[in-house]
Coordinates of C-alpha atoms and ligand atoms in Angstrom, one line a residue:
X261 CA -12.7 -14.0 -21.7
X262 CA -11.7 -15.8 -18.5
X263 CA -12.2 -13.4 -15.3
X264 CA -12.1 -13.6 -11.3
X265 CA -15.5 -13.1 -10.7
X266 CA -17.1 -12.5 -6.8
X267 CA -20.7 -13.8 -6.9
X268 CA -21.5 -12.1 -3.4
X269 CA -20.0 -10.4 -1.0
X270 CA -19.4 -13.2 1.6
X271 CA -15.7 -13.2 1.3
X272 CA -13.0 -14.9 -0.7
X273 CA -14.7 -18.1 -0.9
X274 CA -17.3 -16.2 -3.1
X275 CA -14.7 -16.0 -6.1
X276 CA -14.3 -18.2 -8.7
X277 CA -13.0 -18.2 -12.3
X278 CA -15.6 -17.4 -15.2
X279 CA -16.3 -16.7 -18.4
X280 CA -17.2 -13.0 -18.5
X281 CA -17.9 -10.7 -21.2
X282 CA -14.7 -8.5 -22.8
X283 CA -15.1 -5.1 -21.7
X284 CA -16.2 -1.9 -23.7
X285 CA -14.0 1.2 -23.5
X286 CA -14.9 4.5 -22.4
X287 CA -13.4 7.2 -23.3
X288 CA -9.8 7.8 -22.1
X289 CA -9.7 4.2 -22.3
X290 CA -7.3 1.7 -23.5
X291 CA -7.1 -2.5 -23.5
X292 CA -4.5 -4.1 -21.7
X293 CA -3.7 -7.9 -21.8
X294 CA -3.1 -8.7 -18.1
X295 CA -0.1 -10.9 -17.3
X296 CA -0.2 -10.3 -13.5
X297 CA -2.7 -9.1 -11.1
X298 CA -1.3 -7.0 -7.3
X299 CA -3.3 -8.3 -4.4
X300 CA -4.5 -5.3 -2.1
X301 CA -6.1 -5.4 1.3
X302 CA -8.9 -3.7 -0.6
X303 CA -9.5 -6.7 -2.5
X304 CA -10.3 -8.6 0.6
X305 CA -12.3 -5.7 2.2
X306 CA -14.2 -6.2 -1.3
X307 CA -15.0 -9.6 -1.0
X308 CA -16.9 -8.8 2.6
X309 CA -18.7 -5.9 0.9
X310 CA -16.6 -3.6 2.9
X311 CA -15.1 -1.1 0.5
X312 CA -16.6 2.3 -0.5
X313 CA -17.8 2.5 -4.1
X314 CA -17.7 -1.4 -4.9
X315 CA -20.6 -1.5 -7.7
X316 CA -22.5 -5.2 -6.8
X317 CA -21.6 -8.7 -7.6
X318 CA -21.5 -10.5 -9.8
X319 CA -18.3 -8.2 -10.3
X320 CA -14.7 -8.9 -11.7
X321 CA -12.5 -7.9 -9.1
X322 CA -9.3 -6.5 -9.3
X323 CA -7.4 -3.3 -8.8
X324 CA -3.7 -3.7 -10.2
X325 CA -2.1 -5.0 -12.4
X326 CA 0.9 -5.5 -15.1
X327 CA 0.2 -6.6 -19.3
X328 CA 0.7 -5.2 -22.4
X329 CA -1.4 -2.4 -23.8
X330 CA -3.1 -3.6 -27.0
X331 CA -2.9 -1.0 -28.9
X332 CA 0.6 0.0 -28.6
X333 CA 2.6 -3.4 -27.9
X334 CA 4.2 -1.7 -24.7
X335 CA 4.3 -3.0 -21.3
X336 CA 2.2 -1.2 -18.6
X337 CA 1.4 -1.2 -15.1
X338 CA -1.6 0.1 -14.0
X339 CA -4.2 0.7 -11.1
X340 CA -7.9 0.8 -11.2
X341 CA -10.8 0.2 -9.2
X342 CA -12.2 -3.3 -10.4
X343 CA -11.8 -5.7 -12.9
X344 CA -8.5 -6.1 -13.5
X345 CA -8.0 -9.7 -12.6
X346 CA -8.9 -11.0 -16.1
X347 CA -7.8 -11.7 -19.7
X348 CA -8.2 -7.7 -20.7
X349 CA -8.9 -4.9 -18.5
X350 CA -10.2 -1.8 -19.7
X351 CA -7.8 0.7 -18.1
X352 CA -7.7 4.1 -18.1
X353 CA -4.4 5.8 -19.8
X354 CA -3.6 8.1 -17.1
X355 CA -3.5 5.3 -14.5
X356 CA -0.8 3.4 -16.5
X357 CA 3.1 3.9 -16.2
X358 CA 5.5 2.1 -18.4
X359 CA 7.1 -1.1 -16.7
X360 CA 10.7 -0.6 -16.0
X361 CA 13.2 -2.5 -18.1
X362 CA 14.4 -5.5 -16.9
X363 CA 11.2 -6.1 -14.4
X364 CA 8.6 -8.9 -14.5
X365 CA 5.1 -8.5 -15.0
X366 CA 5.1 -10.1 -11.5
X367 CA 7.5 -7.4 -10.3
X368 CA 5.5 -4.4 -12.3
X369 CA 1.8 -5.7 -10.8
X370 CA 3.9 -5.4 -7.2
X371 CA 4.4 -1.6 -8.0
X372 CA 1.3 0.9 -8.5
X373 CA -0.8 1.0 -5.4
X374 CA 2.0 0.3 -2.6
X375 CA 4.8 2.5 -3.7
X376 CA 2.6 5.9 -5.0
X377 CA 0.3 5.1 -1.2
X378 CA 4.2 5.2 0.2
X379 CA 5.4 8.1 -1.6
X380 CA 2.3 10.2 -0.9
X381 CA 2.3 9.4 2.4
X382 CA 5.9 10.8 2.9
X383 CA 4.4 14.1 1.2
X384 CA 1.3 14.4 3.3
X385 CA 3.9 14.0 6.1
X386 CA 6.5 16.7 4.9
X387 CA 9.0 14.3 4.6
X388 CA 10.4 14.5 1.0
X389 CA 12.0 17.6 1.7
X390 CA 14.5 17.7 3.8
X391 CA 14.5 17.8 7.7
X392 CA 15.9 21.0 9.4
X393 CA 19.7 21.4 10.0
X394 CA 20.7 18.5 12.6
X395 CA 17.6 16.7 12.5
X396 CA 16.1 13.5 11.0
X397 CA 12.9 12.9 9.8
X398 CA 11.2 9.8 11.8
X399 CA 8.4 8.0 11.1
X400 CA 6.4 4.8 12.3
X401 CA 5.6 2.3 10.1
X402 CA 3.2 -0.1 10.8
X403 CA 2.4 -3.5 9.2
X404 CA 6.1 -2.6 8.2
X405 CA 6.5 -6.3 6.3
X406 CA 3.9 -5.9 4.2
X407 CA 2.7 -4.5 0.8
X408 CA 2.9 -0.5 1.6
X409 CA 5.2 -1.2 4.8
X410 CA 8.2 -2.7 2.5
X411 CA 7.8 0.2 0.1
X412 CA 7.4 2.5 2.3
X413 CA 11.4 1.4 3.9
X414 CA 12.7 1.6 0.2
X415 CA 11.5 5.0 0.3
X416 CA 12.3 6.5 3.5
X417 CA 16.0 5.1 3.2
X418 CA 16.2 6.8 -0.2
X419 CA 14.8 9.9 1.8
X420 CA 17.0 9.5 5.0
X421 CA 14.1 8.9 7.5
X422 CA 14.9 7.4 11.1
X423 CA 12.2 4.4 11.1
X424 CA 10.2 2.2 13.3
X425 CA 8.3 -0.6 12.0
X426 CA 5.5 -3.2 13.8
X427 CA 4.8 -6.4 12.7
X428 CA 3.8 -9.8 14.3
X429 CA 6.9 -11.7 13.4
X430 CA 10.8 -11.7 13.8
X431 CA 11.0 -13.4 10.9
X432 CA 9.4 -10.9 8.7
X433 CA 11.2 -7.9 10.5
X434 CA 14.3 -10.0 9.6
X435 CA 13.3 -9.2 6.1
X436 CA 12.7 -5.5 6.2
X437 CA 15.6 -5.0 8.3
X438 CA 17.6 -6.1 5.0
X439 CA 15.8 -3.7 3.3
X440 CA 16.8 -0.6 5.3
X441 CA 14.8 -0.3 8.4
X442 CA 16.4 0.8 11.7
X443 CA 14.0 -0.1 14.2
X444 CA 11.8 -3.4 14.3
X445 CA 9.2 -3.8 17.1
X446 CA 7.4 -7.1 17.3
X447 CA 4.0 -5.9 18.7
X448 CA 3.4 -9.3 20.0
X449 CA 5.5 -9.4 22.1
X450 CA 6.5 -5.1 23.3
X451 CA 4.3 -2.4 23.3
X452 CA 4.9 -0.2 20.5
X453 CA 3.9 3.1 22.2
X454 CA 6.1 2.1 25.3
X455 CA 8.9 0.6 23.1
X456 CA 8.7 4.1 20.5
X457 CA 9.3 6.3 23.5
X458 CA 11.9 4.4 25.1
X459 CA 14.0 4.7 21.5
X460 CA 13.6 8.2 20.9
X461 CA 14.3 8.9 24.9
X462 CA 10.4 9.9 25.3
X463 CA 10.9 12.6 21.7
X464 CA 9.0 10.0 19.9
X465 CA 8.3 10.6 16.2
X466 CA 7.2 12.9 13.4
X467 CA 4.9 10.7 11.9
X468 CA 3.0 7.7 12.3
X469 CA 1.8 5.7 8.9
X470 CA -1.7 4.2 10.6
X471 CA -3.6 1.7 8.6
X472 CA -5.2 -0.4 11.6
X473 CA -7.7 1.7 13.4
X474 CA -9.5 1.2 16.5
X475 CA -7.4 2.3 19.6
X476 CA -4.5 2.3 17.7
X477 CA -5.0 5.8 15.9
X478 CA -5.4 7.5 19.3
X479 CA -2.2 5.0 20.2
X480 CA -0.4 6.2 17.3
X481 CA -1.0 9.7 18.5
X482 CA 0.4 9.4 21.8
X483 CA 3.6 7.8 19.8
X484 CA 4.1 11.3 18.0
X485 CA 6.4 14.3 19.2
X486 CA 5.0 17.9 19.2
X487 CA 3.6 19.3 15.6
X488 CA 3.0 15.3 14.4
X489 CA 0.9 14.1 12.5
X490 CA -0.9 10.2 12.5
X491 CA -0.7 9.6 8.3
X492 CA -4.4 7.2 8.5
X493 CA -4.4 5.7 5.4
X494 CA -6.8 2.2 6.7
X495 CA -8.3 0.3 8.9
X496 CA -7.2 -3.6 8.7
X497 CA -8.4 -4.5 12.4
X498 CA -11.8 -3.4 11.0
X499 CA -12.7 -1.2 13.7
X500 CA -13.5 2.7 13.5
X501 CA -10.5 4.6 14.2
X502 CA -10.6 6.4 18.1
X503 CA -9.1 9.8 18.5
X504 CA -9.0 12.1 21.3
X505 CA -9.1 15.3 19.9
X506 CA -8.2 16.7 23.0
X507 CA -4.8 15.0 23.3
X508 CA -4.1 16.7 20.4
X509 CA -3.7 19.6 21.8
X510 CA -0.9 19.2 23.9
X511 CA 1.4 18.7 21.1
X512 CA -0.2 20.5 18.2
X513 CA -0.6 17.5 16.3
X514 CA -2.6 16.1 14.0
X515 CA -4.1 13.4 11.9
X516 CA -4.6 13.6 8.1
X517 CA -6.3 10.7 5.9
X518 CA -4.7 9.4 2.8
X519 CA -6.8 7.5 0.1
X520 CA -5.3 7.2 -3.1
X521 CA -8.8 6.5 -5.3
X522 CA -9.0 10.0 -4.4
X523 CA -5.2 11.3 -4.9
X524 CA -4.9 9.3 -8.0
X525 CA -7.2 11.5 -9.7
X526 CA -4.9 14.9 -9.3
X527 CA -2.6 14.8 -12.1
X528 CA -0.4 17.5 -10.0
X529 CA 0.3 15.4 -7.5
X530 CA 0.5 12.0 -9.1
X531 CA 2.9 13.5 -11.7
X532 CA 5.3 14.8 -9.6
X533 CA 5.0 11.4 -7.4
X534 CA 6.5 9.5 -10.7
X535 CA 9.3 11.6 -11.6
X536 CA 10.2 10.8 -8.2
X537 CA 9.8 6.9 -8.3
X538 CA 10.7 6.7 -11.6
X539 CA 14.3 8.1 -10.9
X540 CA 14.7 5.7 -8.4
X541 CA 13.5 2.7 -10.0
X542 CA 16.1 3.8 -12.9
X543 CA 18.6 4.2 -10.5
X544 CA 18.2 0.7 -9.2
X545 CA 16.7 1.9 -5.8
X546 CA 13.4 0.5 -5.7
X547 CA 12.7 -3.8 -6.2
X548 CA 9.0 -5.0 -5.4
X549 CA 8.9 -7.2 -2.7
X550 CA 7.2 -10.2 -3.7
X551 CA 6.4 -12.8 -0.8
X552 CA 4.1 -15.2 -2.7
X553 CA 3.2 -15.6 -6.5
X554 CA -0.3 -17.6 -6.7
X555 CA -1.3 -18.9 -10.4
X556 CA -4.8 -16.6 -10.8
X557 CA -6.8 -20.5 -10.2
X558 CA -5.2 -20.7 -6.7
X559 CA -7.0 -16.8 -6.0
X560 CA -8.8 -17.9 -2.9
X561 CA -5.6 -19.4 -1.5
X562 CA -4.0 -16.0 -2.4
X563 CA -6.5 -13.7 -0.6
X564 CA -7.1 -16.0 2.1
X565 CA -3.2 -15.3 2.5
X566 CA -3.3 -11.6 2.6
X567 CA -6.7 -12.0 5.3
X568 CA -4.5 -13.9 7.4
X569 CA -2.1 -11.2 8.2
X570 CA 0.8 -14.0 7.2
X571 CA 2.1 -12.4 4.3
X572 CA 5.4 -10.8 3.7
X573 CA 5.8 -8.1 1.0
X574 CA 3.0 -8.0 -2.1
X575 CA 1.0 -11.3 -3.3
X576 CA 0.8 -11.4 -6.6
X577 CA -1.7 -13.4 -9.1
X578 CA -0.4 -14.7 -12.2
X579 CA -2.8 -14.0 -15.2
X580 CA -2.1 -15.8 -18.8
Ligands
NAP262 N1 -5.6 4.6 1.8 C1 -5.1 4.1 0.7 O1 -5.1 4.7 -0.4 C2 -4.4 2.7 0.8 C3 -3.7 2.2 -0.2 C4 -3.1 1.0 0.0 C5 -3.3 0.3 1.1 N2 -4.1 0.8 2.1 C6 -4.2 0.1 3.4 O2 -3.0 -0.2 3.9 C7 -3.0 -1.4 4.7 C8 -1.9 -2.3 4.1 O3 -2.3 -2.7 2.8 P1 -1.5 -3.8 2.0 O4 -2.3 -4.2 0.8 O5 -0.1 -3.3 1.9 O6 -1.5 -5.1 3.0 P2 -0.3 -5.7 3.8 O7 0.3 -4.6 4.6 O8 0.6 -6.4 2.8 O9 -1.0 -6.8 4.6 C9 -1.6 -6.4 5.8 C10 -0.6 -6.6 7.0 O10 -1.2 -5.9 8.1 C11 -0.8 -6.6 9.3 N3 -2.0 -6.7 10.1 C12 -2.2 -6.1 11.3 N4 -3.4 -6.3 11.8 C13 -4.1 -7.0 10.9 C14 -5.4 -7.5 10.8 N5 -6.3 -7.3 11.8 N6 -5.7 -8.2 9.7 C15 -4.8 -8.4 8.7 N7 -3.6 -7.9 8.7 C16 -3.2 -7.2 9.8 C17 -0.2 -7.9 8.9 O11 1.2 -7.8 9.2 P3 1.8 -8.1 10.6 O12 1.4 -9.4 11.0 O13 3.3 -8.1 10.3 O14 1.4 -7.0 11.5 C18 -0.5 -8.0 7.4 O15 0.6 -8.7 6.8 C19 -4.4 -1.9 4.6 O16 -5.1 -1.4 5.7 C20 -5.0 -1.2 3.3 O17 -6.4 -1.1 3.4 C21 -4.6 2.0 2.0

């Protein structure tokens, strides 16, 4: 079968499209014929050898990703680890949910990884249940335009979160602003910490979703008000997240990791997470947000995209 294949971890320019052998199931297995493949930052951090667990090239990468289960004739969407941009994937059945009618496969491959990463982080932060009497819930959202960030304003507006959201362009906050978010901060050009305490009349919020690291984790933890707590769920600048413990003290707050290759393993939480979605995608309340579809032979292009920091929403690879 035709696969995206990374011969070695030097980055994007290290994939290509090759003939690689159909995979064997293991148990708790099932084929799926992919139609469309979800781009993740992971996926680049893959390429540069960067992510935990990556087994070594030649490898077929992939992590998400929308078909049609063999087997069965239905239409899935599913997350996994590797190897899911190619003809067939060998997924496992508890990591596939049924695509909702009426959605693409390009719309279903947009789903898995940013909206239960959203969701979950939500939880972690106490935020699907409801605020106390005469308060809101706020959070800070950064990379707010893109994969997790657009999912996570669906969500927080379905939840009735007060939210603040970075990103690098107007243009893109234009976009999200659509989409239910309250607050846009262009980091270029404001401070976010400055900016955050100036909205909220120096409060600031309850929770911040971090995915940079360096100096913005102990950033984000200035941005908090008392009993916070810095959601750290990545680190796209590349850098080691810096915390000073100490300034935690002051406001009792804290900072929790999220990493759902870990989460996605508890049924008891991931159940619960898709009764949630699931409602909401069958209420019409949830729509993938789709900047860029790539056909699977323009890949490079596609994560060279995502690297870039340019994208808006998911990028999505079209399979078959
Ligand atoms: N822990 C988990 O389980 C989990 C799950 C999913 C994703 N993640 C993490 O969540 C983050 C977002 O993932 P995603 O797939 O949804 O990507 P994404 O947000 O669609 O793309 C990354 C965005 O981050 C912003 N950015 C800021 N600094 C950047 C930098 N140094 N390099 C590249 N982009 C930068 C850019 O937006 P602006 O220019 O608008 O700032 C860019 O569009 C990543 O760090 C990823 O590793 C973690």
């Amino acid at each position: 079968m035709k696969a995206l294949v990374l011969a070695s971890l030097t980055g994007p320019d290290a994939l290509s499209i090759q003939n690689f052998p159909e995979p064997t199931l293991k148990a708790g297995q099932t084929l799926v014929l992919v139609g469309a493949g979800g781009l993740n930052f992971a996926d680049i951090m893959t390429t540069q050898g960067g992510y935990p667990g990556a087994p070594p090239p030649p490898l077929v990468v992939g992590r998400e990703f929308a078909g049609v289960e063999e087997s069965s004739g239905r239409r899935v969407m599913g997350y996994a680890q590797w190897a899911a941009f190619a003809e067939k994937t060998a997924a496992y059945s508890n990591m596939l949910w049924a695509v909702p009618e009426r959605w693409t496969d390009e719309q279903a491959a947009a789903f898995p990884v940013n909206y239960f990463t959203a969701y979950l982080a939500y939880w972690q932060a106490g935020m699907t249940q409801a605020a106390a009497p005469g308060r809101k819930h706020r959070v800070l959202i950064h990379a707010v335009a893109g994969g997790v960030g657009t999912a996570a304003v669906q969500i927080g507006r379905l939840l009735g979160v007060e939210m603040y959201g970075t990103s690098s362009s107007d243009e893109k906050l234009a976009r999200v602003k659509e989409l239910g978010l309250q607050n846009g901060i262009n980091y270029k050009r404001h401070d976010y910490e400055e900016t955050v305490k100036s909205l909220t009349r120096g409060e600031g919020v309850d929770a911040v979703f971090e995915m940079l690291g360096g100096e913005h984790t102990a950033k984000s933890l200035r941005c908090l008000r008392d009993f916070g707590r810095v959601i750290q769920y990545g680190t796209a600048t590349g850098k080691s997240p810096q915390l000073d413990l100490r300034a935690m003290y002051a406001k009792s707050a804290s900072v929790q990791g999220l990493w759902l290759t870990y989460l996605s393993q508890k049924r008891e939480i991931m159940e619960p997470a898709w009764q949630q979605l699931s409602t909401w995608i069958g209420d019409g309340k949830l729509t993938p947000q789709i900047g860029q579809v790539f056909p699977i032979g323009q890949a490079i292009e596609a994560y060279k995209l995502l690297q870039s920091g340019k994208n808006y929403g998911k990028v999505v690879l079209k399979l078959g």
